[in-house]
Amino acid sequence: MTPPAGWRLRAGPAGVDLLDRDGPVPPVRPGRGPGVWRWADLLPLPAGTEHLSLGEGGTPLLGAPRLAAAAGVAEVWLKLDHLNPTGSFKDRAVAVGVADAVRRGAGGIVCGSSGNAAASAAAYAARAGLPAVVVCPEGAPPGKLAAIAAYGAVQVLVPGDYSRSFALAVDLAAELGFANVTTTYVNPAAVTGLRTVAYELVEQLPAPVDRVVVPTSAGPLVHGVRTGFEDAVAAGRAARVPALVAAQPEGCAPVARAFAAGAAAVREWDDVRTAVSGLDDPLRGYAGDGTVTLRAVGETGGAAVALPDEDTAAARALLAEQEGIDVEPAAATAVAALLSLGAGGGLAPAERVVCLLTGHGLKHPPTSAAPATVVTSVGEAVDHVTARAR
Ligand SMILES: Cc1ncc(COP(=O)(O)O)c(C=O)c1O
């Protein structure tokens, strides 16, 4: 791609193309609308690019004192990014990626995805009046596939893990001449949309935090949060970049494995064994993406941690039952990581931590939820309530 004025394309670690700012961070002009597009002047889209919006960004930040007590830290903040229009943070990247595709005159949109980015691509393509083709693993959660279907995209399912969807999407985009908004690092413009999470955090937090915990697959979100905070520091709006903690499932943890080994580069993951949809990317053919993410973690003084699926399921239940927030397993890894680190695993009692909640629970409901009981009288209902309360 030819970068717009004020940006340069640079080969990052392992040769991954990254869009970097070339010059100072421009001021944010007021009155540019809410959410992601409020930061339009900070995005790599030329003036006059249509702001393709479904209401993405501008998500709430909630304090969670009980969670902070459970983790043994001073403060925990939950960034409710699962409340984006299609139920995941991917809308930030895809809104920018599709807006860029429209201004370049693309005839359609392609996205390889474990489900969330595909739902997002389908929705934003519909809004832009473009056809969308999405490629997902055949084992993707039915709720995610149903959401994609609702937006009328052409769905192609492939056997095997996420990397096969990634590869087919690259080939399909080339074959059809469509823009590829797959949310690995393959579309550098889309990745810049993720900086807006950090811009919002800087405004919403009453004081700087020490850590941000990020559910991580290939890791563009980690990179986006890092570069967003770097922009805020360069513009004098933030004092420092917080340490970034990448949370991955134990059964697919290429970045956490490299971090634990002190390796300089991330390797592909051979055998994916996790039910955490969205974080099940073995990075086959693009392990360099993981290396970019590993650098972001290391250079901010952070960490990458691997969590058993059971811890993630327990964290999801805790968040839903004690805070009233239901997120999908991928998002719950942030809370599982917080609790596992807090419990003697590296967090200091004075720390202030943000957990990014990246995906809504509705598209990926819990499998273990107790079935509801059918009753035919008040007496039976009271008996049921009494039995449950025991
Ligand atoms: C809910 C959710 N959280 C986190 C991630 C990981 O994001 P990234 O690919 O930026 O590492 C994904 C990716 O699909 C996801 O769906």
mmCIF file of C-alpha atoms and ligand atoms in Angstrom:
data_model
loop_
_atom_site.group_PDB
_atom_site.id
_atom_site.type_symbol
_atom_site.label_atom_id
_atom_site.label_comp_id
_atom_site.label_asym_id
_atom_site.label_seq_id
_atom_site.Cartn_x
_atom_site.Cartn_y
_atom_site.Cartn_z
ATOM 1 C CA MET A 1 0.000 0.000 0.000
ATOM 2 C CA THR A 2 1.090 3.619 -0.513
ATOM 3 C CA PRO A 3 0.850 5.300 2.878
ATOM 4 C CA PRO A 4 -0.946 8.654 3.108
ATOM 5 C CA ALA A 5 0.884 11.846 4.131
ATOM 6 C CA GLY A 6 2.168 11.752 7.701
ATOM 7 C CA TRP A 7 2.675 7.958 7.684
ATOM 8 C CA ARG A 8 5.369 5.582 6.500
ATOM 9 C CA LEU A 9 5.340 1.860 5.883
ATOM 10 C CA ARG A 10 8.181 0.156 7.700
ATOM 11 C CA ALA A 11 9.346 -3.444 7.932
ATOM 12 C CA GLY A 12 8.861 -4.306 11.613
ATOM 13 C CA PRO A 13 10.333 -7.317 13.433
ATOM 14 C CA ALA A 14 10.456 -10.414 11.218
ATOM 15 C CA GLY A 15 9.722 -8.231 8.175
ATOM 16 C CA VAL A 16 6.060 -7.603 9.112
ATOM 17 C CA ASP A 17 4.762 -4.404 7.447
ATOM 18 C CA LEU A 18 3.720 -1.799 10.015
ATOM 19 C CA LEU A 19 2.320 1.681 9.530
ATOM 20 C CA ASP A 20 4.248 4.197 11.601
ATOM 21 C CA ARG A 21 3.602 7.846 12.107
ATOM 22 C CA ASP A 22 6.030 9.995 10.119
ATOM 23 C CA GLY A 23 6.140 13.253 12.068
ATOM 24 C CA PRO A 24 4.380 14.662 15.112
ATOM 25 C CA VAL A 25 0.990 13.455 16.377
ATOM 26 C CA PRO A 26 -1.571 15.904 14.958
ATOM 27 C CA PRO A 27 -3.922 17.678 17.378
ATOM 28 C CA VAL A 28 -7.386 16.179 17.814
ATOM 29 C CA ARG A 29 -9.816 18.681 16.343
ATOM 30 C CA PRO A 30 -13.065 18.890 18.295
ATOM 31 C CA GLY A 31 -16.451 18.146 16.809
ATOM 32 C CA ARG A 32 -15.439 15.134 14.711
ATOM 33 C CA GLY A 33 -18.103 12.817 16.073
ATOM 34 C CA PRO A 34 -18.022 10.156 18.793
ATOM 35 C CA GLY A 35 -16.110 6.890 19.033
ATOM 36 C CA VAL A 36 -13.390 5.825 16.628
ATOM 37 C CA TRP A 37 -13.989 8.723 14.211
ATOM 38 C CA ARG A 38 -13.395 11.282 16.906
ATOM 39 C CA TRP A 39 -9.740 10.411 16.279
ATOM 40 C CA ALA A 40 -10.001 10.647 12.471
ATOM 41 C CA ASP A 41 -7.128 13.146 12.281
ATOM 42 C CA LEU A 42 -4.877 10.559 13.942
ATOM 43 C CA LEU A 43 -5.721 7.763 11.483
ATOM 44 C CA PRO A 44 -3.909 7.071 8.179
ATOM 45 C CA LEU A 45 -6.855 8.095 6.002
ATOM 46 C CA PRO A 46 -6.647 11.223 3.852
ATOM 47 C CA ALA A 47 -8.954 14.137 4.654
ATOM 48 C CA GLY A 48 -12.284 13.631 2.941
ATOM 49 C CA THR A 49 -12.376 9.852 3.521
ATOM 50 C CA GLU A 50 -15.931 8.925 4.442
ATOM 51 C CA HIS A 51 -16.264 7.975 8.120
ATOM 52 C CA LEU A 52 -17.906 4.577 7.840
ATOM 53 C CA SER A 53 -19.676 4.218 11.146
ATOM 54 C CA LEU A 54 -21.980 1.835 12.973
ATOM 55 C CA GLY A 55 -21.236 3.542 16.298
ATOM 56 C CA GLU A 56 -17.895 1.807 17.021
ATOM 57 C CA GLY A 57 -15.582 2.866 19.833
ATOM 58 C CA GLY A 58 -16.368 5.156 22.770
ATOM 59 C CA THR A 59 -17.008 2.089 24.939
ATOM 60 C CA PRO A 60 -17.449 2.427 28.721
ATOM 61 C CA LEU A 61 -14.745 1.893 31.336
ATOM 62 C CA LEU A 62 -15.956 0.488 34.662
ATOM 63 C CA GLY A 63 -14.116 0.195 37.963
ATOM 64 C CA ALA A 64 -14.253 -3.307 39.495
ATOM 65 C CA PRO A 65 -13.297 -3.044 43.179
ATOM 66 C CA ARG A 66 -14.316 -6.630 44.045
ATOM 67 C CA LEU A 67 -12.191 -7.987 41.237
ATOM 68 C CA ALA A 68 -9.313 -5.804 42.449
ATOM 69 C CA ALA A 69 -9.693 -7.292 45.938
ATOM 70 C CA ALA A 70 -9.758 -10.822 44.491
ATOM 71 C CA ALA A 71 -6.571 -10.148 42.516
ATOM 72 C CA GLY A 72 -4.897 -8.384 45.457
ATOM 73 C CA VAL A 73 -4.251 -5.126 43.561
ATOM 74 C CA ALA A 74 -5.262 -1.516 44.193
ATOM 75 C CA GLU A 75 -7.544 -0.956 41.201
ATOM 76 C CA VAL A 76 -9.014 -2.923 38.324
ATOM 77 C CA TRP A 77 -10.720 -1.225 35.376
ATOM 78 C CA LEU A 78 -12.778 -3.098 32.772
ATOM 79 C CA LYS A 79 -12.866 -1.662 29.247
ATOM 80 C CA LEU A 80 -16.170 -2.884 27.815
ATOM 81 C CA ASP A 81 -15.088 -3.268 24.195
ATOM 82 C CA HIS A 82 -17.477 -6.180 23.755
ATOM 83 C CA LEU A 83 -20.153 -3.472 23.516
ATOM 84 C CA ASN A 84 -19.011 -2.457 20.039
ATOM 85 C CA PRO A 85 -21.708 -2.688 17.293
ATOM 86 C CA THR A 86 -21.067 -6.318 16.286
ATOM 87 C CA GLY A 87 -20.021 -7.425 19.762
ATOM 88 C CA SER A 88 -16.248 -7.210 19.555
ATOM 89 C CA PHE A 89 -13.287 -4.819 19.452
ATOM 90 C CA LYS A 90 -12.710 -5.895 15.842
ATOM 91 C CA ASP A 91 -15.143 -3.165 14.765
ATOM 92 C CA ARG A 92 -12.441 -0.564 15.493
ATOM 93 C CA ALA A 93 -10.029 -2.152 13.013
ATOM 94 C CA VAL A 94 -12.611 -3.171 10.433
ATOM 95 C CA ALA A 95 -14.341 0.257 10.335
ATOM 96 C CA VAL A 96 -10.976 1.793 9.407
ATOM 97 C CA GLY A 97 -10.035 -1.070 7.048
ATOM 98 C CA VAL A 98 -13.326 -0.933 5.130
ATOM 99 C CA ALA A 99 -13.301 2.905 4.999
ATOM 100 C CA ASP A 100 -9.807 2.633 3.494
ATOM 101 C CA ALA A 101 -11.017 -0.017 1.028
ATOM 102 C CA VAL A 102 -13.925 2.218 -0.046
ATOM 103 C CA ARG A 103 -11.667 5.207 -0.692
ATOM 104 C CA ARG A 104 -9.365 2.974 -2.751
ATOM 105 C CA GLY A 105 -12.325 1.867 -4.849
ATOM 106 C CA ALA A 106 -12.326 -1.810 -3.782
ATOM 107 C CA GLY A 107 -15.071 -3.881 -5.358
ATOM 108 C CA GLY A 108 -15.613 -5.971 -2.227
ATOM 109 C CA ILE A 109 -14.304 -7.130 1.129
ATOM 110 C CA VAL A 110 -12.659 -10.404 2.149
ATOM 111 C CA CYS A 111 -11.913 -11.451 5.730
ATOM 112 C CA GLY A 112 -10.367 -14.610 7.167
ATOM 113 C CA SER A 113 -11.517 -14.932 10.754
ATOM 114 C CA SER A 114 -12.385 -17.156 13.669
ATOM 115 C CA GLY A 115 -15.770 -15.374 13.685
ATOM 116 C CA ASN A 116 -15.643 -11.932 15.256
ATOM 117 C CA ALA A 117 -13.715 -10.083 12.568
ATOM 118 C CA ALA A 118 -15.865 -11.817 9.949
ATOM 119 C CA ALA A 119 -19.076 -10.563 11.599
ATOM 120 C CA SER A 120 -17.535 -7.135 11.684
ATOM 121 C CA ALA A 121 -16.406 -7.280 8.039
ATOM 122 C CA ALA A 122 -19.861 -8.475 6.988
ATOM 123 C CA ALA A 123 -21.564 -5.603 8.842
ATOM 124 C CA TYR A 124 -19.264 -2.808 7.640
ATOM 125 C CA ALA A 125 -19.324 -4.115 4.057
ATOM 126 C CA ALA A 126 -23.135 -4.052 4.221
ATOM 127 C CA ARG A 127 -23.029 -0.479 5.505
ATOM 128 C CA ALA A 128 -20.626 0.478 2.702
ATOM 129 C CA GLY A 129 -22.780 -1.251 0.080
ATOM 130 C CA LEU A 130 -20.012 -3.711 -0.842
ATOM 131 C CA PRO A 131 -20.184 -7.506 -1.191
ATOM 132 C CA ALA A 132 -18.355 -9.460 1.535
ATOM 133 C CA VAL A 133 -16.807 -12.918 1.482
ATOM 134 C CA VAL A 134 -15.684 -14.322 4.831
ATOM 135 C CA VAL A 135 -13.611 -17.428 5.486
ATOM 136 C CA CYS A 136 -13.953 -19.135 8.873
ATOM 137 C CA PRO A 137 -12.929 -22.467 10.416
ATOM 138 C CA GLU A 138 -15.806 -24.947 10.157
ATOM 139 C CA GLY A 139 -15.562 -25.412 13.929
ATOM 140 C CA ALA A 140 -16.277 -21.724 14.668
ATOM 141 C CA PRO A 141 -18.976 -21.190 17.351
ATOM 142 C CA PRO A 142 -22.462 -21.368 15.753
ATOM 143 C CA GLY A 143 -23.397 -18.020 17.322
ATOM 144 C CA LYS A 144 -20.570 -16.316 15.453
ATOM 145 C CA LEU A 145 -21.516 -17.970 12.157
ATOM 146 C CA ALA A 146 -25.170 -16.982 12.685
ATOM 147 C CA ALA A 147 -24.181 -13.353 13.290
ATOM 148 C CA ILE A 148 -22.200 -13.307 10.034
ATOM 149 C CA ALA A 149 -25.104 -14.829 8.112
ATOM 150 C CA ALA A 150 -27.430 -12.127 9.414
ATOM 151 C CA TYR A 151 -25.408 -9.462 7.575
ATOM 152 C CA GLY A 152 -25.752 -11.349 4.290
ATOM 153 C CA ALA A 153 -22.061 -12.070 3.664
ATOM 154 C CA VAL A 154 -20.990 -15.071 1.584
ATOM 155 C CA GLN A 155 -19.569 -17.536 4.114
ATOM 156 C CA VAL A 156 -16.888 -20.048 3.190
ATOM 157 C CA LEU A 157 -15.974 -22.589 5.879
ATOM 158 C CA VAL A 158 -12.717 -24.516 5.813
ATOM 159 C CA PRO A 159 -11.666 -27.574 7.800
ATOM 160 C CA GLY A 160 -8.815 -27.240 10.256
ATOM 161 C CA ASP A 161 -7.510 -24.357 12.320
ATOM 162 C CA TYR A 162 -7.596 -20.598 11.850
ATOM 163 C CA SER A 163 -4.401 -20.417 9.774
ATOM 164 C CA ARG A 164 -6.126 -22.220 6.904
ATOM 165 C CA SER A 165 -8.868 -19.567 6.872
ATOM 166 C CA PHE A 166 -6.158 -16.903 6.871
ATOM 167 C CA ALA A 167 -4.377 -18.457 3.878
ATOM 168 C CA LEU A 168 -7.545 -18.932 1.832
ATOM 169 C CA ALA A 169 -8.617 -15.323 2.529
ATOM 170 C CA VAL A 170 -5.285 -14.010 1.208
ATOM 171 C CA ASP A 171 -5.663 -16.037 -2.012
ATOM 172 C CA LEU A 172 -9.355 -15.210 -2.399
ATOM 173 C CA ALA A 173 -8.760 -11.463 -2.015
ATOM 174 C CA ALA A 174 -6.072 -11.616 -4.716
ATOM 175 C CA GLU A 175 -8.260 -13.735 -6.990
ATOM 176 C CA LEU A 176 -11.365 -11.537 -6.628
ATOM 177 C CA GLY A 177 -9.488 -8.224 -6.457
ATOM 178 C CA PHE A 178 -11.239 -7.446 -3.143
ATOM 179 C CA ALA A 179 -9.703 -5.687 -0.112
ATOM 180 C CA ASN A 180 -8.530 -8.049 2.632
ATOM 181 C CA VAL A 181 -9.497 -6.719 6.085
ATOM 182 C CA THR A 182 -8.349 -9.837 7.961
ATOM 183 C CA THR A 183 -7.341 -8.552 11.377
ATOM 184 C CA THR A 184 -3.876 -10.004 11.711
ATOM 185 C CA TYR A 185 -1.108 -7.565 10.687
ATOM 186 C CA VAL A 186 -2.001 -8.215 7.032
ATOM 187 C CA ASN A 187 -3.851 -4.894 6.711
ATOM 188 C CA PRO A 188 -1.674 -2.209 8.368
ATOM 189 C CA ALA A 189 -4.303 0.534 7.986
ATOM 190 C CA ALA A 190 -6.882 -1.544 9.866
ATOM 191 C CA VAL A 191 -4.391 -2.186 12.687
ATOM 192 C CA THR A 192 -4.133 1.572 13.319
ATOM 193 C CA GLY A 193 -7.846 1.609 14.210
ATOM 194 C CA LEU A 194 -6.932 -0.326 17.347
ATOM 195 C CA ARG A 195 -4.921 2.654 18.643
ATOM 196 C CA THR A 196 -8.238 4.275 19.509
ATOM 197 C CA VAL A 197 -8.623 1.920 22.515
ATOM 198 C CA ALA A 198 -5.570 3.570 24.073
ATOM 199 C CA TYR A 199 -6.710 7.095 23.140
ATOM 200 C CA GLU A 200 -9.982 6.417 24.969
ATOM 201 C CA LEU A 201 -8.281 4.881 27.998
ATOM 202 C CA VAL A 202 -6.065 7.957 28.382
ATOM 203 C CA GLU A 203 -9.191 10.125 28.544
ATOM 204 C CA GLN A 204 -11.281 7.814 30.713
ATOM 205 C CA LEU A 205 -8.805 6.796 33.425
ATOM 206 C CA PRO A 206 -8.627 9.143 36.416
ATOM 207 C CA ALA A 207 -4.876 8.418 36.725
ATOM 208 C CA PRO A 208 -2.310 6.435 34.697
ATOM 209 C CA VAL A 209 -2.416 2.657 35.089
ATOM 210 C CA ASP A 210 0.513 0.260 35.468
ATOM 211 C CA ARG A 211 -0.734 -2.552 33.229
ATOM 212 C CA VAL A 212 -3.174 -3.336 30.469
ATOM 213 C CA VAL A 213 -4.121 -6.997 30.069
ATOM 214 C CA VAL A 214 -4.955 -7.909 26.458
ATOM 215 C CA PRO A 215 -6.527 -11.157 25.159
ATOM 216 C CA THR A 216 -4.051 -12.073 22.426
ATOM 217 C CA SER A 217 -3.972 -14.150 19.281
ATOM 218 C CA ALA A 218 -1.587 -12.801 16.591
ATOM 219 C CA GLY A 219 -1.584 -9.617 18.659
ATOM 220 C CA PRO A 220 -2.506 -6.566 16.539
ATOM 221 C CA LEU A 221 -4.530 -5.380 19.526
ATOM 222 C CA VAL A 222 -1.396 -5.454 21.699
ATOM 223 C CA HIS A 223 0.466 -3.478 19.029
ATOM 224 C CA GLY A 224 -2.468 -1.072 18.623
ATOM 225 C CA VAL A 225 -2.670 -0.361 22.352
ATOM 226 C CA ARG A 226 1.091 0.138 22.499
ATOM 227 C CA THR A 227 1.251 2.555 19.562
ATOM 228 C CA GLY A 228 -1.866 4.382 20.768
ATOM 229 C CA PHE A 229 -0.263 5.036 24.159
ATOM 230 C CA GLU A 230 2.970 6.038 22.396
ATOM 231 C CA ASP A 231 1.004 8.614 20.402
ATOM 232 C CA ALA A 232 -0.584 9.910 23.604
ATOM 233 C CA VAL A 233 2.854 10.232 25.260
ATOM 234 C CA ALA A 234 4.267 12.010 22.176
ATOM 235 C CA ALA A 235 1.317 14.425 22.218
ATOM 236 C CA GLY A 236 1.833 15.122 25.938
ATOM 237 C CA ARG A 237 -1.514 13.560 26.870
ATOM 238 C CA ALA A 238 -0.100 10.549 28.782
ATOM 239 C CA ALA A 239 2.875 10.185 31.093
ATOM 240 C CA ARG A 240 3.916 6.690 30.015
ATOM 241 C CA VAL A 241 3.030 3.523 28.125
ATOM 242 C CA PRO A 242 1.697 0.925 30.594
ATOM 243 C CA ALA A 243 3.190 -2.572 30.693
ATOM 244 C CA LEU A 244 1.208 -4.782 28.307
ATOM 245 C CA VAL A 245 0.251 -8.295 29.361
ATOM 246 C CA ALA A 246 -0.721 -10.694 26.550
ATOM 247 C CA ALA A 247 -3.156 -13.418 27.683
ATOM 248 C CA GLN A 248 -3.322 -16.629 25.613
ATOM 249 C CA PRO A 249 -4.920 -20.054 26.137
ATOM 250 C CA GLU A 250 -2.488 -22.777 27.211
ATOM 251 C CA GLY A 251 -3.524 -24.910 24.206
ATOM 252 C CA CYS A 252 -2.426 -22.239 21.691
ATOM 253 C CA ALA A 253 0.127 -19.897 23.232
ATOM 254 C CA PRO A 254 2.892 -19.147 20.734
ATOM 255 C CA VAL A 255 3.665 -15.687 22.173
ATOM 256 C CA ALA A 256 3.543 -16.817 25.817
ATOM 257 C CA ARG A 257 5.786 -19.804 25.011
ATOM 258 C CA ALA A 258 8.401 -17.542 23.395
ATOM 259 C CA PHE A 259 8.168 -15.083 26.300
ATOM 260 C CA ALA A 260 8.667 -17.840 28.897
ATOM 261 C CA ALA A 261 11.686 -19.176 26.974
ATOM 262 C CA GLY A 262 13.212 -15.701 26.604
ATOM 263 C CA ALA A 263 13.199 -16.277 22.826
ATOM 264 C CA ALA A 264 13.708 -13.406 20.381
ATOM 265 C CA ALA A 265 11.192 -14.767 17.884
ATOM 266 C CA VAL A 266 7.847 -16.553 17.981
ATOM 267 C CA ARG A 267 7.425 -19.959 16.334
ATOM 268 C CA GLU A 268 4.295 -21.482 14.835
ATOM 269 C CA TRP A 269 2.147 -23.576 17.207
ATOM 270 C CA ASP A 270 1.792 -27.192 16.073
ATOM 271 C CA ASP A 271 -1.241 -28.604 17.771
ATOM 272 C CA VAL A 272 -4.110 -26.289 18.732
ATOM 273 C CA ARG A 273 -5.937 -27.623 21.808
ATOM 274 C CA THR A 274 -8.243 -24.982 23.179
ATOM 275 C CA ALA A 275 -11.949 -24.171 23.104
ATOM 276 C CA VAL A 276 -11.198 -20.447 23.291
ATOM 277 C CA SER A 277 -12.406 -19.296 19.867
ATOM 278 C CA GLY A 278 -10.560 -16.194 18.691
ATOM 279 C CA LEU A 279 -7.322 -17.065 20.469
ATOM 280 C CA ASP A 280 -6.794 -20.332 18.581
ATOM 281 C CA ASP A 281 -4.443 -19.052 15.868
ATOM 282 C CA PRO A 282 -1.303 -21.185 15.382
ATOM 283 C CA LEU A 283 0.284 -18.416 13.210
ATOM 284 C CA ARG A 284 1.178 -20.943 10.505
ATOM 285 C CA GLY A 285 2.935 -19.050 7.723
ATOM 286 C CA TYR A 286 3.054 -15.727 9.606
ATOM 287 C CA ALA A 287 4.823 -16.426 12.906
ATOM 288 C CA GLY A 288 6.499 -13.016 12.442
ATOM 289 C CA ASP A 289 3.179 -11.465 13.556
ATOM 290 C CA GLY A 290 3.735 -13.091 16.941
ATOM 291 C CA THR A 291 7.241 -11.661 17.061
ATOM 292 C CA VAL A 292 5.899 -8.099 16.614
ATOM 293 C CA THR A 293 3.557 -8.779 19.515
ATOM 294 C CA LEU A 294 6.320 -10.336 21.633
ATOM 295 C CA ARG A 295 8.419 -7.185 21.147
ATOM 296 C CA ALA A 296 5.531 -4.953 22.216
ATOM 297 C CA VAL A 297 5.121 -7.012 25.377
ATOM 298 C CA GLY A 298 8.846 -7.053 26.189
ATOM 299 C CA GLU A 299 9.560 -3.422 25.312
ATOM 300 C CA THR A 300 6.746 -2.138 27.543
ATOM 301 C CA GLY A 301 8.005 -4.214 30.498
ATOM 302 C CA GLY A 302 5.011 -6.520 30.282
ATOM 303 C CA ALA A 303 4.559 -10.277 30.081
ATOM 304 C CA ALA A 304 2.780 -12.978 28.099
ATOM 305 C CA VAL A 305 0.900 -15.618 30.049
ATOM 306 C CA ALA A 306 -0.819 -18.903 29.150
ATOM 307 C CA LEU A 307 -4.071 -19.842 30.886
ATOM 308 C CA PRO A 308 -5.821 -23.217 31.138
ATOM 309 C CA ASP A 309 -9.306 -23.161 29.530
ATOM 310 C CA GLU A 310 -10.791 -24.053 32.955
ATOM 311 C CA ASP A 311 -9.393 -20.827 34.470
ATOM 312 C CA THR A 312 -10.873 -18.860 31.595
ATOM 313 C CA ALA A 313 -14.285 -20.511 32.072
ATOM 314 C CA ALA A 314 -14.134 -19.740 35.810
ATOM 315 C CA ALA A 315 -13.163 -16.117 35.106
ATOM 316 C CA ARG A 316 -16.063 -15.768 32.674
ATOM 317 C CA ALA A 317 -18.512 -17.094 35.270
ATOM 318 C CA LEU A 318 -17.097 -14.818 37.969
ATOM 319 C CA LEU A 319 -17.369 -11.748 35.752
ATOM 320 C CA ALA A 320 -20.966 -12.598 34.811
ATOM 321 C CA GLU A 321 -22.165 -13.642 38.260
ATOM 322 C CA GLN A 322 -20.350 -10.997 40.331
ATOM 323 C CA GLU A 323 -20.149 -8.016 38.000
ATOM 324 C CA GLY A 324 -23.080 -8.628 35.604
ATOM 325 C CA ILE A 325 -20.823 -8.659 32.527
ATOM 326 C CA ASP A 326 -20.954 -11.666 30.192
ATOM 327 C CA VAL A 327 -18.067 -11.902 27.753
ATOM 328 C CA GLU A 328 -16.902 -14.695 25.479
ATOM 329 C CA PRO A 329 -14.050 -16.970 26.626
ATOM 330 C CA ALA A 330 -11.413 -15.074 24.606
ATOM 331 C CA ALA A 331 -12.213 -11.888 26.514
ATOM 332 C CA ALA A 332 -12.348 -13.708 29.856
ATOM 333 C CA THR A 333 -8.679 -14.672 29.446
ATOM 334 C CA ALA A 334 -7.838 -11.089 30.471
ATOM 335 C CA VAL A 335 -9.534 -11.622 33.831
ATOM 336 C CA ALA A 336 -8.074 -15.127 34.186
ATOM 337 C CA ALA A 337 -4.607 -13.623 33.608
ATOM 338 C CA LEU A 338 -5.251 -10.869 36.140
ATOM 339 C CA LEU A 339 -6.274 -13.401 38.788
ATOM 340 C CA SER A 340 -3.424 -15.783 38.003
ATOM 341 C CA LEU A 341 -0.784 -13.028 38.058
ATOM 342 C CA GLY A 342 -2.315 -11.368 41.106
ATOM 343 C CA ALA A 343 -2.194 -14.577 43.090
ATOM 344 C CA GLY A 344 1.517 -14.286 43.763
ATOM 345 C CA GLY A 345 2.354 -14.248 40.073
ATOM 346 C CA GLY A 346 3.938 -10.850 39.608
ATOM 347 C CA LEU A 347 1.488 -8.046 40.396
ATOM 348 C CA ALA A 348 2.331 -5.617 43.218
ATOM 349 C CA PRO A 349 -0.444 -4.646 45.692
ATOM 350 C CA ALA A 350 -0.296 -0.974 44.637
ATOM 351 C CA GLU A 351 -0.869 -1.755 40.968
ATOM 352 C CA ARG A 352 -3.656 -0.313 38.870
ATOM 353 C CA VAL A 353 -4.696 -2.605 36.018
ATOM 354 C CA VAL A 354 -6.989 -2.422 32.976
ATOM 355 C CA CYS A 355 -8.500 -5.604 31.500
ATOM 356 C CA LEU A 356 -9.703 -5.292 27.910
ATOM 357 C CA LEU A 357 -12.981 -7.164 27.445
ATOM 358 C CA THR A 358 -12.857 -7.827 23.739
ATOM 359 C CA GLY A 359 -15.886 -9.955 22.794
ATOM 360 C CA HIS A 360 -19.527 -10.338 23.891
ATOM 361 C CA GLY A 361 -20.786 -13.562 25.467
ATOM 362 C CA LEU A 362 -23.936 -13.680 23.340
ATOM 363 C CA LYS A 363 -22.154 -14.993 20.226
ATOM 364 C CA HIS A 364 -20.399 -17.730 22.231
ATOM 365 C CA PRO A 365 -22.670 -18.777 25.119
ATOM 366 C CA PRO A 366 -21.352 -20.981 27.927
ATOM 367 C CA THR A 367 -21.855 -24.698 27.321
ATOM 368 C CA SER A 368 -22.094 -25.483 31.028
ATOM 369 C CA ALA A 369 -25.010 -23.152 31.872
ATOM 370 C CA ALA A 370 -27.588 -24.957 34.047
ATOM 371 C CA PRO A 371 -30.756 -25.663 32.011
ATOM 372 C CA ALA A 372 -33.862 -23.796 33.167
ATOM 373 C CA THR A 373 -36.593 -25.870 34.868
ATOM 374 C CA VAL A 374 -40.147 -25.936 33.516
ATOM 375 C CA VAL A 375 -42.801 -25.628 36.251
ATOM 376 C CA THR A 376 -46.609 -25.634 36.124
ATOM 377 C CA SER A 377 -47.473 -23.955 39.452
ATOM 378 C CA VAL A 378 -46.241 -21.418 41.998
ATOM 379 C CA GLY A 379 -45.690 -24.263 44.465
ATOM 380 C CA GLU A 380 -43.347 -26.048 42.092
ATOM 381 C CA ALA A 381 -41.520 -22.798 41.359
ATOM 382 C CA VAL A 382 -41.060 -22.083 45.083
ATOM 383 C CA ASP A 383 -39.781 -25.644 45.640
ATOM 384 C CA HIS A 384 -37.309 -25.139 42.803
ATOM 385 C CA VAL A 385 -36.078 -21.811 44.200
ATOM 386 C CA THR A 386 -35.721 -23.299 47.679
ATOM 387 C CA ALA A 387 -33.793 -26.286 46.346
ATOM 388 C CA ARG A 388 -31.427 -24.016 44.361
ATOM 389 C CA ALA A 389 -30.860 -21.787 47.410
ATOM 390 C CA ARG A 390 -29.783 -24.746 49.558
HETATM 391 C C1 LIG B 1 -12.757 -11.728 21.394
HETATM 392 C C2 LIG B 1 -11.347 -11.654 20.916
HETATM 393 N N1 LIG B 1 -10.402 -11.207 21.747
HETATM 394 C C3 LIG B 1 -9.116 -11.112 21.371
HETATM 395 C C4 LIG B 1 -8.699 -11.512 20.104
HETATM 396 C C5 LIG B 1 -7.247 -11.452 19.741
HETATM 397 O O1 LIG B 1 -6.963 -10.303 19.008
HETATM 398 P P1 LIG B 1 -5.617 -10.172 18.185
HETATM 399 O O2 LIG B 1 -5.811 -10.975 16.933
HETATM 400 O O3 LIG B 1 -5.500 -8.700 17.951
HETATM 401 O O4 LIG B 1 -4.500 -10.725 19.016
HETATM 402 C C6 LIG B 1 -9.645 -12.001 19.196
HETATM 403 C C7 LIG B 1 -9.257 -12.403 17.835
HETATM 404 O O5 LIG B 1 -10.013 -12.946 17.080
HETATM 405 C C8 LIG B 1 -11.003 -12.071 19.609
HETATM 406 O O6 LIG B 1 -11.966 -12.516 18.775
#
